[in-house]
Tab-separated table of C-alpha atoms in Angstrom:
chain	number	residue	atom	x	y	z
D	1	UNK	CA	130.907	28.602	111.066
D	2	UNK	CA	127.766	28.165	110.547
D	3	UNK	CA	125.274	27.293	113.550
D	4	UNK	CA	124.051	24.161	113.145
D	5	UNK	CA	120.612	22.884	114.251
D	6	UNK	CA	122.535	19.535	115.083
D	7	UNK	CA	123.481	20.522	118.844
D	8	UNK	CA	126.422	20.799	118.863
D	9	UNK	CA	127.751	20.109	115.321
D	10	UNK	CA	129.293	17.513	114.103
D	11	UNK	CA	133.531	18.291	113.610
D	12	UNK	CA	132.454	21.446	116.467
D	13	UNK	CA	135.288	23.034	118.259
D	14	UNK	CA	135.977	22.062	121.386
D	15	UNK	CA	139.095	22.498	124.519
D	16	UNK	CA	142.176	21.019	123.906
D	17	UNK	CA	141.362	20.688	119.943
D	18	UNK	CA	144.264	21.204	117.166
D	19	UNK	CA	144.667	24.685	115.648
D	20	UNK	CA	142.691	24.696	112.490
D	21	UNK	CA	143.571	26.034	108.893
D	22	UNK	CA	141.136	26.775	106.697
D	23	UNK	CA	142.698	27.706	102.761
D	24	UNK	CA	140.614	28.650	100.533
D	25	UNK	CA	142.624	26.277	97.581
D	26	UNK	CA	141.211	28.817	94.618
D	27	UNK	CA	138.438	31.028	94.339
D	28	UNK	CA	137.616	29.507	91.001
D	29	UNK	CA	134.280	27.178	91.135
D	30	UNK	CA	132.011	24.902	88.732
D	31	UNK	CA	129.212	26.169	90.525
D	32	UNK	CA	127.910	29.233	90.875
D	33	UNK	CA	125.399	29.612	94.286
D	34	UNK	CA	124.023	32.625	94.864
D	35	UNK	CA	125.007	33.675	98.301
D	36	UNK	CA	128.770	31.956	97.985
D	37	UNK	CA	130.589	33.771	100.968
D	38	UNK	CA	133.821	33.347	99.017
D	39	UNK	CA	132.527	34.970	96.315
D	40	UNK	CA	133.266	31.060	94.280
D	41	UNK	CA	132.152	31.234	90.698
D	42	UNK	CA	133.659	29.638	87.268
D	43	UNK	CA	134.320	33.613	86.568
D	44	UNK	CA	137.328	33.902	89.073
D	45	UNK	CA	140.693	32.332	88.475
D	46	UNK	CA	143.241	33.261	91.908
D	47	UNK	CA	145.249	29.785	93.451
D	48	UNK	CA	147.182	29.690	95.936
D	49	UNK	CA	150.515	28.119	95.721
D	50	UNK	CA	151.996	25.690	97.330
D	51	UNK	CA	155.030	28.787	99.039
D	52	UNK	CA	152.005	29.983	100.392
D	53	UNK	CA	150.410	27.870	101.856
D	54	UNK	CA	153.189	26.291	103.215
D	55	UNK	CA	154.109	29.774	104.611
D	56	UNK	CA	150.466	30.151	105.660
D	57	UNK	CA	150.172	27.266	108.172
D	58	UNK	CA	151.325	27.219	111.663
D	59	UNK	CA	155.711	27.345	112.880
D	60	UNK	CA	155.446	25.379	115.804
D	61	UNK	CA	152.706	23.114	117.251
D	62	UNK	CA	149.612	20.617	115.814
D	63	UNK	CA	147.695	21.933	113.086
D	64	UNK	CA	144.494	20.304	111.038
D	65	UNK	CA	143.890	21.449	106.831
D	66	UNK	CA	140.348	21.730	105.715
D	67	UNK	CA	141.385	23.002	102.426
D	68	UNK	CA	137.999	24.349	100.607
D	69	UNK	CA	137.524	27.119	98.178
D	70	UNK	CA	135.937	27.598	95.686
D	71	UNK	CA	136.038	24.176	94.623
D	72	UNK	CA	139.275	22.700	96.099
D	73	UNK	CA	139.312	19.836	93.874
D	74	UNK	CA	139.774	21.796	91.188
D	75	UNK	CA	143.041	23.541	92.246
D	76	UNK	CA	145.516	21.970	89.773
D	77	UNK	CA	148.403	20.987	92.322
D	78	UNK	CA	145.440	19.620	93.851
D	79	UNK	CA	147.127	15.716	94.737
D	80	UNK	CA	150.943	17.350	95.854
D	81	UNK	CA	148.971	19.275	98.536
D	82	UNK	CA	148.061	16.992	99.783
D	83	UNK	CA	150.822	14.813	99.316
D	84	UNK	CA	152.932	17.400	100.967
D	85	UNK	CA	150.058	18.044	104.129
D	86	UNK	CA	150.359	14.436	105.059
D	87	UNK	CA	154.602	14.481	105.350
D	88	UNK	CA	154.774	16.671	107.316
D	89	UNK	CA	154.231	15.417	110.586
D	90	UNK	CA	152.736	18.113	112.329
D	91	UNK	CA	149.408	18.581	110.205
D	92	UNK	CA	146.771	15.866	112.047
D	93	UNK	CA	143.713	15.862	110.171
D	94	UNK	CA	142.804	16.698	106.770
D	95	UNK	CA	139.165	18.232	106.243
D	96	UNK	CA	138.448	18.455	102.615
D	97	UNK	CA	134.880	20.626	101.782
D	98	UNK	CA	133.360	20.198	98.626
D	99	UNK	CA	130.267	20.089	96.265
D	100	UNK	CA	131.349	17.106	95.035
D	101	UNK	CA	131.194	17.720	90.941
D	102	UNK	CA	134.701	16.854	90.623
D	103	UNK	CA	133.956	13.246	92.088
D	104	UNK	CA	134.288	10.442	90.022
D	105	UNK	CA	130.642	8.583	90.555
D	106	UNK	CA	131.384	4.973	89.966
D	107	UNK	CA	131.858	2.997	93.227
D	108	UNK	CA	135.421	1.495	92.492
D	109	UNK	CA	136.472	4.634	91.295
D	110	UNK	CA	135.341	6.586	93.782
D	111	UNK	CA	136.616	4.828	96.954
D	112	UNK	CA	140.052	4.930	95.412
D	113	UNK	CA	140.101	8.910	94.854
D	114	UNK	CA	139.256	8.402	98.658
D	115	UNK	CA	141.891	6.086	100.390
D	116	UNK	CA	144.046	8.169	98.359
D	117	UNK	CA	143.085	11.157	100.657
D	118	UNK	CA	144.501	9.254	103.481
D	119	UNK	CA	143.791	9.433	107.024
D	120	UNK	CA	142.670	11.321	110.028
D	121	UNK	CA	140.217	12.290	107.275
D	122	UNK	CA	136.834	14.788	107.058
D	123	UNK	CA	134.830	14.841	103.834
D	124	UNK	CA	132.200	18.011	104.349
D	125	UNK	CA	129.879	17.512	101.352
D	126	UNK	CA	127.843	20.593	100.658
D	127	UNK	CA	124.142	20.281	100.402
D	128	UNK	CA	121.599	23.275	99.448
D	129	UNK	CA	119.338	23.868	96.959
D	130	UNK	CA	120.915	24.868	93.681
D	131	UNK	CA	123.417	22.593	93.926
D	132	UNK	CA	121.190	20.059	94.363
D	133	UNK	CA	118.881	22.278	90.975
D	134	UNK	CA	122.809	21.268	88.793
D	135	UNK	CA	123.208	18.084	89.627
D	136	UNK	CA	120.937	15.638	89.980
D	137	UNK	CA	123.199	12.857	91.545
D	138	UNK	CA	124.081	14.363	93.864
D	139	UNK	CA	122.116	12.653	96.826
D	140	UNK	CA	123.679	9.348	95.199
D	141	UNK	CA	126.772	10.184	95.553
D	142	UNK	CA	126.162	11.603	99.292
D	143	UNK	CA	125.001	7.446	99.994
D	144	UNK	CA	128.517	6.671	97.972
D	145	UNK	CA	130.877	9.030	99.450
D	146	UNK	CA	129.407	7.507	103.320
D	147	UNK	CA	129.204	3.583	101.774
D	148	UNK	CA	133.027	4.080	101.013
D	149	UNK	CA	133.687	5.892	103.570
D	150	UNK	CA	132.640	2.388	105.695
D	151	UNK	CA	134.493	0.585	104.050
D	152	UNK	CA	137.718	2.210	103.791
D	153	UNK	CA	137.373	2.024	107.949
D	154	UNK	CA	140.160	4.134	110.144
D	155	UNK	CA	139.598	7.832	110.918
D	156	UNK	CA	137.801	8.481	108.239
D	157	UNK	CA	134.243	10.391	108.265
D	158	UNK	CA	131.726	12.295	105.975
D	159	UNK	CA	129.290	14.917	107.006
D	160	UNK	CA	126.661	16.926	104.794
D	161	UNK	CA	126.857	20.498	105.412
D	162	UNK	CA	122.535	20.809	104.289
D	163	UNK	CA	122.388	24.681	103.583
D	164	UNK	CA	119.292	26.409	104.437
D	165	UNK	CA	118.099	29.814	102.761
D	166	UNK	CA	115.481	31.916	105.403
D	167	UNK	CA	112.527	33.034	103.653
D	168	UNK	CA	112.787	30.233	100.972
D	169	UNK	CA	110.396	28.178	99.691
D	170	UNK	CA	109.243	27.820	103.451
D	171	UNK	CA	112.799	27.315	104.288
D	172	UNK	CA	114.006	25.091	102.072
D	173	UNK	CA	111.656	22.530	103.284
D	174	UNK	CA	112.492	20.419	99.969
D	175	UNK	CA	116.284	20.269	100.851
D	176	UNK	CA	115.570	19.269	104.070
D	177	UNK	CA	113.077	16.778	103.165
D	178	UNK	CA	115.449	15.111	100.506
D	179	UNK	CA	118.100	14.610	102.260
D	180	UNK	CA	115.547	12.739	104.888
D	181	UNK	CA	114.829	10.722	102.191
D	182	UNK	CA	118.187	9.810	101.054
D	183	UNK	CA	118.628	8.266	104.837
D	184	UNK	CA	121.529	11.330	105.387
D	185	UNK	CA	120.554	13.221	108.188
D	186	UNK	CA	122.709	11.346	110.693
D	187	UNK	CA	125.559	12.511	109.094
D	188	UNK	CA	123.981	16.069	109.193
D	189	UNK	CA	125.299	19.816	109.803
D	190	UNK	CA	122.286	21.243	108.421
D	191	UNK	CA	121.760	24.668	109.371
D	192	UNK	CA	120.300	28.316	107.940
D	193	UNK	CA	122.625	30.996	105.111
D	194	UNK	CA	124.313	33.454	106.934
D	195	UNK	CA	124.460	37.402	105.898
D	196	UNK	CA	127.658	37.592	104.779
D	197	UNK	CA	129.292	38.061	100.659
D	198	UNK	CA	127.064	37.325	98.314
D	199	UNK	CA	124.104	37.302	100.707
D	200	UNK	CA	124.653	40.323	102.319
D	201	UNK	CA	121.976	41.858	101.694
D	202	UNK	CA	119.155	39.324	102.834
D	203	UNK	CA	118.796	41.484	105.418
D	204	UNK	CA	116.244	38.468	106.929
D	205	UNK	CA	119.012	36.108	107.545
D	206	UNK	CA	121.355	36.457	110.708
D	207	UNK	CA	124.566	37.447	110.678
D	208	UNK	CA	128.514	35.168	110.722
D	209	UNK	CA	128.478	33.652	114.066
D	210	UNK	CA	132.145	32.225	115.025
D	211	UNK	CA	132.178	28.566	116.921
D	212	UNK	CA	135.430	29.331	118.832
D	213	UNK	CA	138.486	30.913	118.255
D	214	UNK	CA	141.123	28.878	117.574
D	215	UNK	CA	141.566	28.786	114.135
D	216	UNK	CA	143.090	31.135	110.631
D	217	UNK	CA	141.403	31.313	107.341
D	218	UNK	CA	143.938	32.018	104.728
D	219	UNK	CA	142.410	32.982	101.313
D	220	UNK	CA	143.768	31.981	97.568
D	221	UNK	CA	146.577	34.649	97.059
D	222	UNK	CA	148.086	33.459	100.673
D	223	UNK	CA	146.639	36.335	102.317
D	224	UNK	CA	146.232	35.043	106.717
D	225	UNK	CA	143.573	36.221	108.284
D	226	UNK	CA	142.504	35.668	111.654
D	227	UNK	CA	139.038	34.569	112.423
D	228	UNK	CA	137.135	37.722	111.441
D	229	UNK	CA	134.648	35.676	108.724
D	230	UNK	CA	133.473	39.065	107.240
D	231	UNK	CA	137.578	40.537	106.368
D	232	UNK	CA	137.581	37.204	104.357
D	233	UNK	CA	134.945	36.609	102.572
D	234	UNK	CA	135.268	40.680	101.254
D	235	UNK	CA	139.038	40.253	101.011
D	236	UNK	CA	138.315	37.796	98.641
D	237	UNK	CA	135.475	38.888	96.746
D	238	UNK	CA	138.686	41.773	95.705
D	239	UNK	CA	139.958	38.579	93.847
D	240	UNK	CA	140.018	38.187	90.536
């Protein structure tokens, strides 16, 4: 949703794109980014059920589903959800937003893991200062995902969501430099974090910006929101 420094950003909304359902499978996360827009952390523990997810889908027409969180790969029914969504003839592209912590680091296992997700597929791998500090192998993983996606072929792509903090160490110049050095920039959406969620008090940061409105937001307890980032975020803050 945030404004990217790439114009237009990769996977940007466009006229005629299928309705997208952004599903936060959980607010549990194996990281605790201090600016998280969904208040997710290892201490949280709300997990969506298949019945709730299914009820959140459009009753007619084609749609895409973006699985997010929290960290969606931690959901105990993650692979069952993938199979069920792939089995829905109206569900087109699956988009997976992940911090990569749970992804296999061995090249062969990573290839098989990504192949199991099927296609069409977009992997959105998060990169920021906090994640890099806590996962020294993150950029190596990012390159490995790109390599595996290229080998698998078909309707698959990877996007690196590079999030920067205004006013911190040259607007996180070190993050940009590292992404450049790793050769990831051609597949990167680079943008500044925005002022909501745990970052609500960052006065110098931009307010949330919507890109398109043909989507819905689904929280881990099944609550469905329209395109209202603030309402969705604040509601997430109240979940256990």
